[in-house]
Coordinates of C-alpha atoms in Angstrom, one line a residue:
M1 CA 3.4 6.7 40.1
K2 CA 1.3 8.4 37.4
A3 CA 0.0 6.2 34.6
P4 CA 2.3 7.5 31.8
L5 CA 5.4 7.1 34.0
L6 CA 4.3 3.6 34.9
A7 CA 3.8 2.7 31.3
T8 CA 7.2 4.1 30.4
A9 CA 8.9 2.1 33.2
M10 CA 7.1 -1.1 32.3
A11 CA 8.2 -0.7 28.6
A12 CA 11.8 -0.1 29.7
V13 CA 11.8 -3.3 31.8
L14 CA 10.2 -5.3 29.0
A15 CA 12.7 -3.9 26.5
A16 CA 15.6 -5.0 28.7
I17 CA 14.2 -8.5 29.0
L18 CA 13.8 -8.8 25.3
A19 CA 17.2 -7.3 24.5
S20 CA 18.8 -10.0 26.6
S21 CA 17.1 -12.7 24.5
P22 CA 17.0 -11.5 20.9
G23 CA 14.2 -12.9 18.7
Q24 CA 12.4 -14.5 21.7
T25 CA 9.0 -13.7 23.0
A26 CA 8.9 -12.3 26.5
P27 CA 7.0 -14.6 28.8
G28 CA 3.3 -13.8 28.9
T29 CA 3.6 -10.8 26.6
G30 CA 3.4 -12.1 23.0
L31 CA 5.8 -9.3 22.1
V32 CA 8.7 -9.9 19.8
P33 CA 10.8 -6.8 19.4
A34 CA 11.3 -5.6 15.8
D35 CA 14.6 -4.3 14.6
F36 CA 14.3 -2.1 11.5
E37 CA 17.4 0.0 10.5
D38 CA 17.0 3.3 8.6
V39 CA 19.8 2.8 6.0
T40 CA 18.7 5.6 3.6
A41 CA 21.8 7.7 3.8
Q42 CA 24.3 4.8 3.8
V43 CA 22.8 3.2 0.7
G44 CA 23.1 6.4 -1.2
V45 CA 19.4 7.6 -1.4
H46 CA 19.0 11.4 -0.9
F47 CA 15.4 12.4 -1.6
L48 CA 13.4 15.3 -0.2
H49 CA 9.7 15.4 -1.1
Q50 CA 8.6 18.9 -2.2
A51 CA 5.3 20.0 -0.7
P52 CA 4.8 23.8 -0.9
H53 CA 2.8 25.3 1.9
S54 CA 0.7 28.5 1.2
S55 CA -1.3 30.9 3.2
R56 CA -4.4 29.7 1.3
K57 CA -4.1 26.2 2.9
Y58 CA -4.7 24.3 -0.3
L59 CA -5.7 20.7 0.6
L60 CA -3.1 19.3 -1.8
E61 CA -0.3 20.5 0.5
T62 CA -1.2 17.8 3.1
M63 CA -1.3 14.7 1.0
G64 CA 2.3 13.6 0.4
S65 CA 3.2 11.1 -2.3
G66 CA 3.8 7.4 -2.9
V67 CA 6.7 5.0 -3.5
A68 CA 7.3 1.8 -5.4
L69 CA 9.6 -1.2 -4.8
F70 CA 10.0 -3.2 -8.0
D71 CA 12.7 -4.9 -10.1
Y72 CA 12.6 -2.8 -13.3
D73 CA 15.7 -4.5 -14.9
N74 CA 15.1 -8.1 -13.9
D75 CA 18.4 -8.5 -12.1
G76 CA 16.7 -10.0 -9.0
R77 CA 17.2 -6.9 -6.8
L78 CA 14.4 -4.5 -5.9
D79 CA 14.7 -0.9 -7.2
L80 CA 13.1 2.2 -5.8
Y81 CA 10.8 4.9 -7.4
V82 CA 9.7 7.9 -5.4
V83 CA 7.1 10.4 -6.5
N84 CA 7.6 14.1 -5.9
G85 CA 5.5 17.3 -5.9
A86 CA 5.9 20.5 -7.9
P87 CA 6.0 24.3 -7.0
F88 CA 3.0 26.6 -6.9
G89 CA 2.4 30.1 -5.6
D90 CA 0.5 31.5 -2.7
Y91 CA -2.5 32.1 -4.9
V92 CA -3.1 29.7 -7.8
P93 CA -5.7 30.4 -10.5
K94 CA -8.2 27.7 -11.4
G95 CA -7.1 25.3 -14.1
T96 CA -3.4 25.5 -13.1
I97 CA -1.4 22.4 -13.4
P98 CA 1.9 22.8 -11.5
E99 CA 5.1 22.1 -13.5
K100 CA 8.3 20.6 -12.3
T101 CA 10.8 23.5 -12.7
G102 CA 14.0 21.8 -11.7
P103 CA 15.7 18.6 -10.5
K104 CA 14.6 19.0 -6.9
Y105 CA 11.0 18.4 -8.0
W106 CA 11.8 15.3 -10.1
N107 CA 10.4 11.9 -9.3
R108 CA 13.4 9.7 -8.7
L109 CA 14.3 6.2 -9.9
Y110 CA 17.1 4.5 -7.8
H111 CA 18.7 1.3 -9.2
Q112 CA 20.0 -1.2 -6.6
R113 CA 23.6 -2.2 -7.2
P114 CA 24.9 -5.7 -6.3
D115 CA 26.4 -4.3 -3.1
G116 CA 23.0 -3.1 -1.8
T117 CA 23.6 0.6 -2.5
F118 CA 21.5 2.6 -4.9
E119 CA 22.4 4.8 -7.9
D120 CA 20.1 7.6 -9.2
V121 CA 19.3 6.6 -12.8
T122 CA 16.3 9.0 -13.2
E123 CA 17.6 10.9 -16.2
K124 CA 18.9 7.8 -18.0
A125 CA 15.6 6.1 -17.5
G126 CA 13.5 9.1 -18.6
L127 CA 11.4 9.1 -15.4
E128 CA 11.8 12.7 -14.1
G129 CA 8.0 13.0 -14.2
V130 CA 5.5 15.7 -14.9
G131 CA 3.4 17.9 -12.7
Y132 CA 2.5 17.5 -9.0
G133 CA 2.9 13.7 -8.5
M134 CA 0.7 11.6 -6.2
G135 CA 0.8 7.9 -6.5
V136 CA 2.5 5.1 -8.4
A137 CA 1.3 1.7 -9.6
V138 CA 3.5 -1.2 -11.0
G139 CA 2.4 -3.9 -13.5
D140 CA 3.5 -5.5 -16.7
Y141 CA 0.6 -4.3 -18.8
D142 CA 1.8 -5.7 -22.2
N143 CA 3.2 -9.0 -20.8
D144 CA 6.6 -8.5 -22.2
G145 CA 8.4 -9.5 -19.0
Y146 CA 9.3 -6.0 -17.8
E147 CA 7.5 -4.0 -15.1
D148 CA 5.8 -0.8 -16.3
L149 CA 5.0 2.3 -14.2
F150 CA 1.8 4.4 -13.9
V151 CA 2.1 7.7 -12.1
T152 CA -0.9 9.7 -10.9
S153 CA -0.9 13.4 -10.3
L154 CA -3.1 16.5 -10.2
G155 CA -4.4 17.3 -13.6
G156 CA -3.2 14.3 -15.6
N157 CA -1.5 10.9 -15.2
H158 CA 1.4 9.2 -17.0
L159 CA 2.0 5.7 -18.2
Y160 CA 5.7 4.8 -18.7
H161 CA 6.5 1.7 -20.8
N162 CA 9.6 -0.2 -19.7
N163 CA 11.7 -0.7 -22.8
G164 CA 13.7 -3.5 -21.2
N165 CA 17.1 -1.7 -21.7
G166 CA 17.0 0.5 -18.6
T167 CA 14.8 3.2 -20.2
F168 CA 11.1 4.0 -20.1
T169 CA 8.9 5.7 -22.7
D170 CA 5.9 7.9 -21.9
V171 CA 3.1 6.3 -23.8
T172 CA 0.3 8.1 -22.1
R173 CA -1.2 9.7 -25.2
Q174 CA -1.2 6.6 -27.4
A175 CA -2.4 4.4 -24.6
G176 CA -5.3 6.8 -23.8
V177 CA -4.8 6.9 -20.0
G178 CA -4.1 10.5 -19.2
G179 CA -7.3 11.1 -17.4
S180 CA -8.2 14.4 -15.6
G181 CA -8.8 15.8 -12.2
W182 CA -7.0 14.9 -9.0
S183 CA -5.9 11.2 -9.1
T184 CA -4.6 9.4 -6.1
S185 CA -3.9 5.6 -5.8
A186 CA -4.1 3.2 -8.7
A187 CA -4.0 -0.6 -9.1
W188 CA -3.2 -3.0 -11.9
V189 CA -5.6 -6.0 -12.0
D190 CA -7.1 -8.2 -14.6
L191 CA -10.8 -7.4 -14.1
D192 CA -12.2 -9.7 -16.8
G193 CA -9.8 -12.6 -16.9
D194 CA -8.5 -12.0 -20.5
G195 CA -4.9 -12.2 -19.5
Y196 CA -4.1 -8.5 -19.6
L197 CA -3.9 -6.1 -16.7
D198 CA -6.5 -3.4 -16.5
L199 CA -5.9 -0.2 -14.7
V200 CA -8.1 1.3 -11.9
V201 CA -7.3 4.9 -11.1
L202 CA -8.8 6.6 -8.0
R203 CA -9.7 10.2 -7.9
Y204 CA -10.1 12.2 -4.7
I205 CA -12.5 15.1 -5.0
Q206 CA -13.8 17.7 -7.5
W207 CA -11.2 20.4 -6.7
D208 CA -9.6 23.1 -8.8
W209 CA -7.5 25.3 -6.4
N210 CA -10.7 26.3 -4.6
D211 CA -10.0 29.4 -2.6
V212 CA -12.3 28.6 0.3
W213 CA -11.7 29.9 3.8
C214 CA -12.1 27.2 6.4
G215 CA -11.6 27.6 10.2
P216 CA -12.0 30.7 12.4
L217 CA -11.6 34.2 10.9
D218 CA -8.3 34.7 12.7
N219 CA -6.8 31.3 11.8
R220 CA -7.3 29.9 8.4
G221 CA -7.1 26.1 8.1
Y222 CA -7.3 23.2 5.7
C223 CA -10.9 22.5 4.6
H224 CA -12.6 19.2 5.5
P225 CA -13.3 17.1 2.4
D226 CA -17.0 17.5 3.1
V227 CA -16.6 21.0 1.5
F228 CA -15.9 19.5 -1.9
P229 CA -18.0 17.2 -4.1
P230 CA -17.0 13.5 -4.8
I231 CA -15.8 12.2 -8.1
S232 CA -15.8 8.8 -9.8
M233 CA -12.8 6.7 -10.4
L234 CA -11.4 6.0 -13.9
V235 CA -11.2 2.3 -15.0
Y236 CA -9.2 1.5 -18.1
H237 CA -9.8 -1.8 -20.0
N238 CA -6.6 -3.1 -21.5
N239 CA -7.3 -3.7 -25.2
G240 CA -4.2 -6.0 -25.5
N241 CA -2.6 -3.8 -28.2
G242 CA -1.0 -1.1 -26.1
T243 CA -4.2 1.0 -25.9
F244 CA -6.9 1.2 -23.2
T245 CA -10.6 2.1 -23.1
E246 CA -12.1 3.9 -20.1
E247 CA -15.2 1.9 -18.9
A248 CA -15.9 2.9 -15.3
Q249 CA -19.6 3.5 -15.9
K250 CA -20.0 0.5 -18.1
L251 CA -18.5 -1.8 -15.5
G252 CA -20.6 -0.4 -12.6
L253 CA -17.5 1.2 -11.1
G254 CA -18.5 4.8 -11.7
I255 CA -20.0 5.7 -8.3
P256 CA -18.6 9.1 -7.1
G257 CA -16.4 8.8 -4.0
K258 CA -13.5 10.6 -2.3
A259 CA -11.0 7.8 -2.9
L260 CA -7.5 7.6 -1.5
G261 CA -6.6 3.9 -1.1
I262 CA -7.4 0.7 -3.1
S263 CA -6.8 -3.0 -2.4
I264 CA -7.8 -6.2 -4.3
A265 CA -8.7 -9.7 -3.3
D266 CA -11.3 -12.4 -4.1
Y267 CA -13.3 -11.9 -0.8
D268 CA -16.0 -14.5 -1.6
R269 CA -13.6 -17.0 -3.4
D270 CA -15.7 -17.2 -6.5
G271 CA -12.7 -16.9 -8.8
H272 CA -13.0 -13.2 -9.7
P273 CA -11.0 -10.3 -8.1
D274 CA -13.0 -7.8 -6.1
L275 CA -12.0 -4.2 -5.3
F276 CA -12.0 -2.3 -2.0
V277 CA -11.8 1.5 -2.1
A278 CA -11.0 3.6 1.0
N279 CA -13.0 6.9 0.9
D280 CA -12.3 9.9 3.0
S281 CA -15.2 10.9 5.3
M282 CA -17.9 9.0 3.5
V283 CA -18.9 5.3 3.2
E284 CA -16.2 2.9 2.0
F285 CA -16.8 1.0 -1.2
L286 CA -16.5 -2.8 -1.8
F287 CA -17.0 -3.7 -5.4
H288 CA -18.1 -7.3 -6.0
N289 CA -17.0 -8.8 -9.3
K290 CA -20.1 -10.5 -10.7
G291 CA -18.0 -12.5 -13.2
N292 CA -19.8 -11.2 -16.3
G293 CA -17.6 -8.2 -16.7
T294 CA -19.5 -5.9 -14.3
F295 CA -19.3 -5.0 -10.6
E296 CA -21.8 -4.1 -7.9
E297 CA -21.0 -2.0 -4.9
V298 CA -21.9 -4.0 -1.7
G299 CA -20.1 -2.1 1.1
L300 CA -23.1 -1.5 3.3
E301 CA -24.7 -4.9 2.9
T302 CA -21.4 -6.7 3.6
G303 CA -20.5 -4.6 6.6
V304 CA -17.4 -2.7 5.5
A305 CA -18.9 0.7 4.6
V306 CA -18.8 2.2 8.2
D307 CA -17.5 1.4 11.6
M308 CA -19.3 -0.7 14.3
D309 CA -21.2 2.4 15.4
G310 CA -22.4 3.2 11.9
R311 CA -20.2 6.2 11.4
T312 CA -18.0 7.1 8.5
Y313 CA -14.4 7.9 8.9
A314 CA -11.4 9.3 6.9
G315 CA -10.4 6.2 5.1
M316 CA -6.9 6.6 3.7
G317 CA -4.7 3.5 3.4
T318 CA -5.9 -0.1 3.0
D319 CA -4.8 -3.7 2.7
F320 CA -6.8 -6.8 1.9
A321 CA -5.2 -10.0 3.4
D322 CA -6.1 -13.0 5.5
Y323 CA -4.8 -12.1 9.0
N324 CA -6.3 -15.1 10.9
N325 CA -5.3 -17.8 8.4
D326 CA -8.8 -19.1 7.8
G327 CA -8.6 -18.8 4.0
W328 CA -10.8 -15.7 3.7
P329 CA -9.2 -12.3 3.0
D330 CA -9.9 -9.7 5.6
L331 CA -9.8 -5.8 5.3
F332 CA -7.8 -3.2 7.1
V333 CA -8.4 0.6 6.7
D334 CA -6.6 3.4 8.6
D335 CA -7.8 6.9 9.2
L336 CA -7.4 10.0 11.3
A337 CA -7.0 10.3 15.1
N338 CA -10.1 9.9 17.2
Q339 CA -11.6 7.5 14.7
K340 CA -9.8 4.2 15.3
Y341 CA -8.3 2.1 12.5
A342 CA -10.8 -0.4 11.1
L343 CA -10.3 -4.1 10.8
Y344 CA -13.0 -6.2 9.1
R345 CA -12.9 -9.9 9.6
N346 CA -14.2 -11.9 6.7
D347 CA -17.0 -14.2 8.0
G348 CA -16.8 -16.5 5.0
D349 CA -20.4 -16.1 4.0
G350 CA -20.1 -12.9 2.0
N351 CA -20.2 -10.6 5.1
F352 CA -17.6 -9.0 7.4
S353 CA -17.5 -8.3 11.1
Y354 CA -15.9 -5.2 12.6
D355 CA -13.0 -6.6 14.5
S356 CA -11.2 -3.5 15.7
Y357 CA -12.3 -3.8 19.3
A358 CA -12.0 -7.5 19.7
T359 CA -8.4 -7.5 18.4
G360 CA -7.3 -4.5 20.4
I361 CA -6.7 -2.4 17.3
G362 CA -9.4 0.1 18.3
G363 CA -7.9 1.1 21.6
T364 CA -4.4 1.1 20.4
T365 CA -5.0 3.3 17.4
L366 CA -7.5 5.8 18.8
L367 CA -5.0 8.7 19.0
H368 CA -3.1 8.0 15.8
S369 CA -3.4 8.9 12.1
G370 CA -2.5 6.3 9.5
W371 CA -1.8 6.4 5.8
G372 CA 0.3 3.8 4.0
V373 CA -0.2 0.3 5.4
R374 CA 0.6 -3.3 4.6
F375 CA 0.3 -6.7 6.3
I376 CA 3.9 -7.8 6.8
D377 CA 5.1 -10.9 8.7
Y378 CA 8.1 -9.1 10.2
D379 CA 9.3 -12.1 12.3
N380 CA 8.3 -14.9 9.9
D381 CA 6.2 -16.7 12.5
G382 CA 3.4 -17.4 10.0
W383 CA 1.0 -14.6 11.1
K384 CA 0.6 -11.4 9.2
D385 CA 1.4 -8.3 11.2
L386 CA 0.6 -4.6 10.4
L387 CA 3.0 -1.9 9.5
I388 CA 1.5 1.6 9.3
A389 CA 3.0 5.0 8.2
Q390 CA 1.6 7.7 10.5
G391 CA 1.2 11.5 10.8
H392 CA -1.7 13.9 11.0
D393 CA -2.8 15.9 8.0
L394 CA -3.0 19.2 9.9
D395 CA 0.3 20.8 10.9
T396 CA -1.4 22.7 13.6
I397 CA -3.4 19.9 15.2
E398 CA -1.5 20.1 18.5
K399 CA -2.8 23.6 19.1
S400 CA -6.3 22.3 19.2
F401 CA -5.7 18.8 20.5
P402 CA -2.5 18.5 22.6
D403 CA -2.9 14.7 22.7
L404 CA -2.6 14.4 18.9
H405 CA 0.5 14.9 16.8
Y406 CA 1.4 16.1 13.3
R407 CA 4.5 13.9 13.3
E408 CA 4.3 10.3 14.5
P409 CA 6.4 7.2 14.6
P410 CA 5.4 4.3 12.3
M411 CA 3.3 1.7 14.1
L412 CA 4.0 -2.0 14.0
L413 CA 1.1 -4.2 15.3
R414 CA 2.1 -7.8 16.0
N415 CA -0.5 -10.4 15.2
I416 CA -0.9 -12.8 18.1
D417 CA -2.3 -16.1 16.7
G418 CA -4.9 -14.3 14.5
K419 CA -6.8 -13.0 17.6
K420 CA -5.0 -9.9 18.9
F421 CA -2.8 -7.2 17.6
V422 CA -0.2 -5.6 20.0
D423 CA 1.9 -2.5 19.4
V424 CA 5.5 -3.7 19.6
G425 CA 6.9 -0.2 18.9
P426 CA 7.7 0.5 22.6
V427 CA 9.9 -2.6 22.9
S428 CA 11.5 -2.3 19.5
N429 CA 14.4 -0.3 18.2
D430 CA 14.7 3.5 17.7
V431 CA 12.9 3.6 14.3
F432 CA 9.6 3.3 16.1
R433 CA 10.4 6.4 18.1
Q434 CA 11.2 8.6 15.2
R435 CA 8.5 11.1 14.4
W436 CA 7.7 11.6 10.7
V437 CA 4.9 13.1 8.6
G438 CA 4.4 9.6 7.2
R439 CA 2.4 9.0 4.0
G440 CA 3.3 6.4 1.4
L441 CA 4.5 2.9 2.3
A442 CA 5.8 0.0 0.2
I443 CA 7.1 -3.4 1.4
G444 CA 9.5 -5.9 -0.2
D445 CA 12.6 -7.9 0.6
I446 CA 15.3 -5.4 -0.5
D447 CA 18.3 -7.5 0.4
N448 CA 16.7 -10.9 -0.4
D449 CA 17.5 -12.2 3.1
G450 CA 14.0 -13.5 3.7
R451 CA 12.9 -10.7 5.9
E452 CA 10.4 -8.1 4.5
D453 CA 11.8 -4.5 4.5
A454 CA 9.8 -1.3 4.1
V455 CA 10.1 2.2 2.5
I456 CA 8.1 5.1 4.0
T457 CA 7.7 8.6 2.4
E458 CA 7.1 11.8 4.3
N459 CA 5.0 14.8 3.2
G460 CA 7.6 17.5 2.7
G461 CA 10.3 15.3 4.1
P462 CA 12.8 12.6 3.2
V463 CA 12.2 9.0 2.2
H464 CA 13.1 6.3 4.8
I465 CA 14.5 2.9 3.7
L466 CA 13.9 0.5 6.6
M467 CA 15.9 -2.8 6.5
N468 CA 14.4 -5.6 8.6
R469 CA 17.1 -6.9 10.9
T470 CA 14.8 -8.6 13.3
K471 CA 16.5 -11.6 15.0
T472 CA 14.5 -14.8 14.6
A473 CA 15.0 -18.5 14.2
N474 CA 11.9 -18.7 11.9
H475 CA 12.1 -19.7 8.3
W476 CA 10.4 -18.3 5.1
I477 CA 9.6 -18.9 1.5
G478 CA 8.6 -16.5 -1.4
F479 CA 7.1 -16.9 -4.8
K480 CA 7.6 -15.0 -8.1
L481 CA 4.8 -16.0 -10.4
V482 CA 5.1 -15.9 -14.1
G483 CA 1.8 -16.0 -16.0
H484 CA 1.3 -17.4 -19.5
K485 CA -2.4 -17.7 -20.0
S486 CA -2.9 -15.3 -17.0
N487 CA -1.2 -11.9 -16.9
R488 CA 2.6 -12.1 -16.7
D489 CA 2.8 -10.8 -13.1
G490 CA 0.2 -13.3 -11.8
I491 CA -1.6 -10.4 -10.2
G492 CA -4.8 -11.7 -8.7
A493 CA -3.5 -15.3 -8.2
V494 CA -4.2 -16.8 -4.8
I495 CA -1.4 -18.9 -3.2
R496 CA -2.1 -21.3 -0.4
I497 CA 0.7 -23.0 1.5
D498 CA 0.3 -25.9 4.0
T499 CA 2.8 -26.4 6.8
S500 CA 2.9 -28.2 10.1
Q501 CA 1.4 -25.1 11.7
G502 CA -1.6 -25.0 9.3
S503 CA -2.3 -23.1 6.1
Q504 CA -1.8 -19.5 4.9
W505 CA -3.2 -17.6 1.9
E506 CA -1.8 -14.7 0.0
T507 CA -3.2 -12.7 -3.0
V508 CA -0.6 -11.7 -5.5
T509 CA -0.7 -7.9 -5.9
T510 CA 1.4 -4.8 -6.1
S511 CA -1.3 -2.4 -4.9
S512 CA -2.8 -1.7 -1.4
S513 CA -1.3 0.9 1.1
Y514 CA -1.6 4.5 0.1
L515 CA -0.4 5.9 -3.2
S516 CA 2.2 3.1 -3.3
A517 CA 3.3 -0.2 -4.9
S518 CA 5.0 -3.1 -3.2
D519 CA 7.1 -6.0 -4.4
V520 CA 5.0 -8.4 -6.5
R521 CA 6.6 -11.5 -4.9
A522 CA 4.4 -13.3 -2.4
H523 CA 6.1 -13.8 1.0
F524 CA 5.3 -16.3 3.7
G525 CA 6.7 -16.9 7.2
L526 CA 7.1 -20.6 8.0
G527 CA 7.8 -20.5 11.7
R528 CA 10.1 -23.4 12.6
D529 CA 9.3 -25.3 9.4
T530 CA 12.0 -25.5 6.8
S531 CA 9.8 -26.6 4.0
V532 CA 6.2 -26.4 2.7
K533 CA 4.2 -29.6 2.4
T534 CA 1.8 -28.3 -0.3
V535 CA 1.7 -25.2 -2.4
E536 CA -1.5 -24.5 -4.3
I537 CA -1.7 -21.6 -6.8
R538 CA -5.1 -20.6 -8.2
W539 CA -4.2 -18.5 -11.3
P540 CA -6.4 -15.8 -12.6
S541 CA -7.0 -18.0 -15.7
G542 CA -8.7 -20.6 -13.5
I543 CA -5.8 -23.0 -13.6
V544 CA -4.9 -24.6 -10.3
Q545 CA -1.3 -25.7 -9.9
T546 CA 0.0 -27.8 -7.0
L547 CA 3.6 -28.3 -5.8
K548 CA 4.7 -30.7 -3.1
N549 CA 7.5 -30.6 -0.5
V550 CA 9.0 -27.3 -1.5
P551 CA 12.1 -26.3 0.5
G552 CA 12.0 -22.9 2.3
G553 CA 14.6 -20.2 2.3
Q554 CA 14.2 -19.3 -1.3
Y555 CA 12.2 -17.1 -3.8
L556 CA 10.9 -19.7 -6.1
R557 CA 9.9 -18.8 -9.7
V558 CA 6.7 -20.6 -10.7
D559 CA 5.5 -20.6 -14.3
E560 CA 1.9 -21.1 -15.0
P561 CA 1.2 -24.4 -16.7
V562 CA -0.6 -24.4 -20.0
S563 CA -1.0 -28.1 -20.6
A564 CA -4.3 -29.9 -20.4
A565 CA -3.0 -31.7 -17.4
A566 CA -3.5 -28.7 -15.2
S567 CA -6.7 -28.8 -13.1
R568 CA -9.2 -25.9 -13.0
W569 CA -11.8 -24.5 -10.7

């Protein structure tokens, strides 16, 4: 029997074994089948991303857009915001900013009803959007208790203030965050510890509808990013009065890159949030927060700038989380096929080790192209797994490389005790055999059943709402932090839980992935434990809060203490 046929037969046998024992691990395999149901149509979401394709092969056509899961009206249910493109012609003059010419190009806000269905409230909320949208970031920048939206695009970005009554106001001009150029992902994070969220906005390349012929004379193709110069990010300091000041150069964050993804964590546990930036086809950036209001770029010296062979790659989506439960946040970056996704293990001494080969990720991902990504404990066993939206950027890739594909299923890599990652797609349900042009990805518990769900966008295609129905006897707990001295969302806080199986750590954030924003609530799988012995929260303010014997099976609101009794770092 030929190897591909043998693999297919083995997968079928294994799937049958697992189907007969839902939620259980097949003996000797470490594989627990995932069950994610695509409920998009049945919950009332009908969205089609608009990505015009021209004979000029503008790079913009390939990029897709992001998605956000957030609770904009504080009713305890996650809502959905999807970013959309805009029309443009076959030849576009320099300086053109595409305009949304009708409802099919609008960004869309969907409100979740009590019965789990969604209603389109875009017009009522005032969130139709402007221009060719790219990414979305979620954060309560004015600490009023309502989540605000920042939407990136080509040619100018927009900040929407949540009015707390179901509507949003575009405050871009008065806030001073419009920016320029081609913006991609963005992140809300308090960079200086003053209790207000600052805004980091990535930009991709210096590009203005450049009419450059790339590829053979008889077959024009999309240009490689090497053709275009890099550009620095924009970093806006929150002045605390509704306005922002751009300070990228002042803060040491003005290094030109080709940035697509951003994630945050305190990688050296010095009490200050650090930034990782995924760059396309150049060295990756890790910005160390020096604690005095400035940053230094340390990617090369810490070991996260290139792969194990010293080569750059097309960094796109990224996440910053502790996959081996040792207390030190690790890094994941995905890229294009024939490059291998990158996993960097935090050594705890300020350095990282390239762990793609040792964990099996290198071999598993060699022929795949990844974009949106998040660590997600899909079966609540206490180990962070990886969910990745996939699809190549070139719609003609199969003509040159028959083994590669423009459309790909999402990938779910199960974390085996913090040592190995195994693709469970072949033994999971049909979602992991559907081929999409995957781009953005956000995670969050949409139905509040304790299992993390996901939303994936396609470039030029529909959005997919994936409800996690995985059968498991494992338990869980989640936390919704409310800052008082710290920023209201608690973004940047580090939560540690102690159970009978050991400890886990999570950084509170809405960023990571690609162009997308996830639920701000921190989620932990507890395995067979029904409660947590100890919860320790290290707030951005420096306050350390401890809770004891906390029951699982709930999303617990935790307010930051402000009394003198609270301990500090």
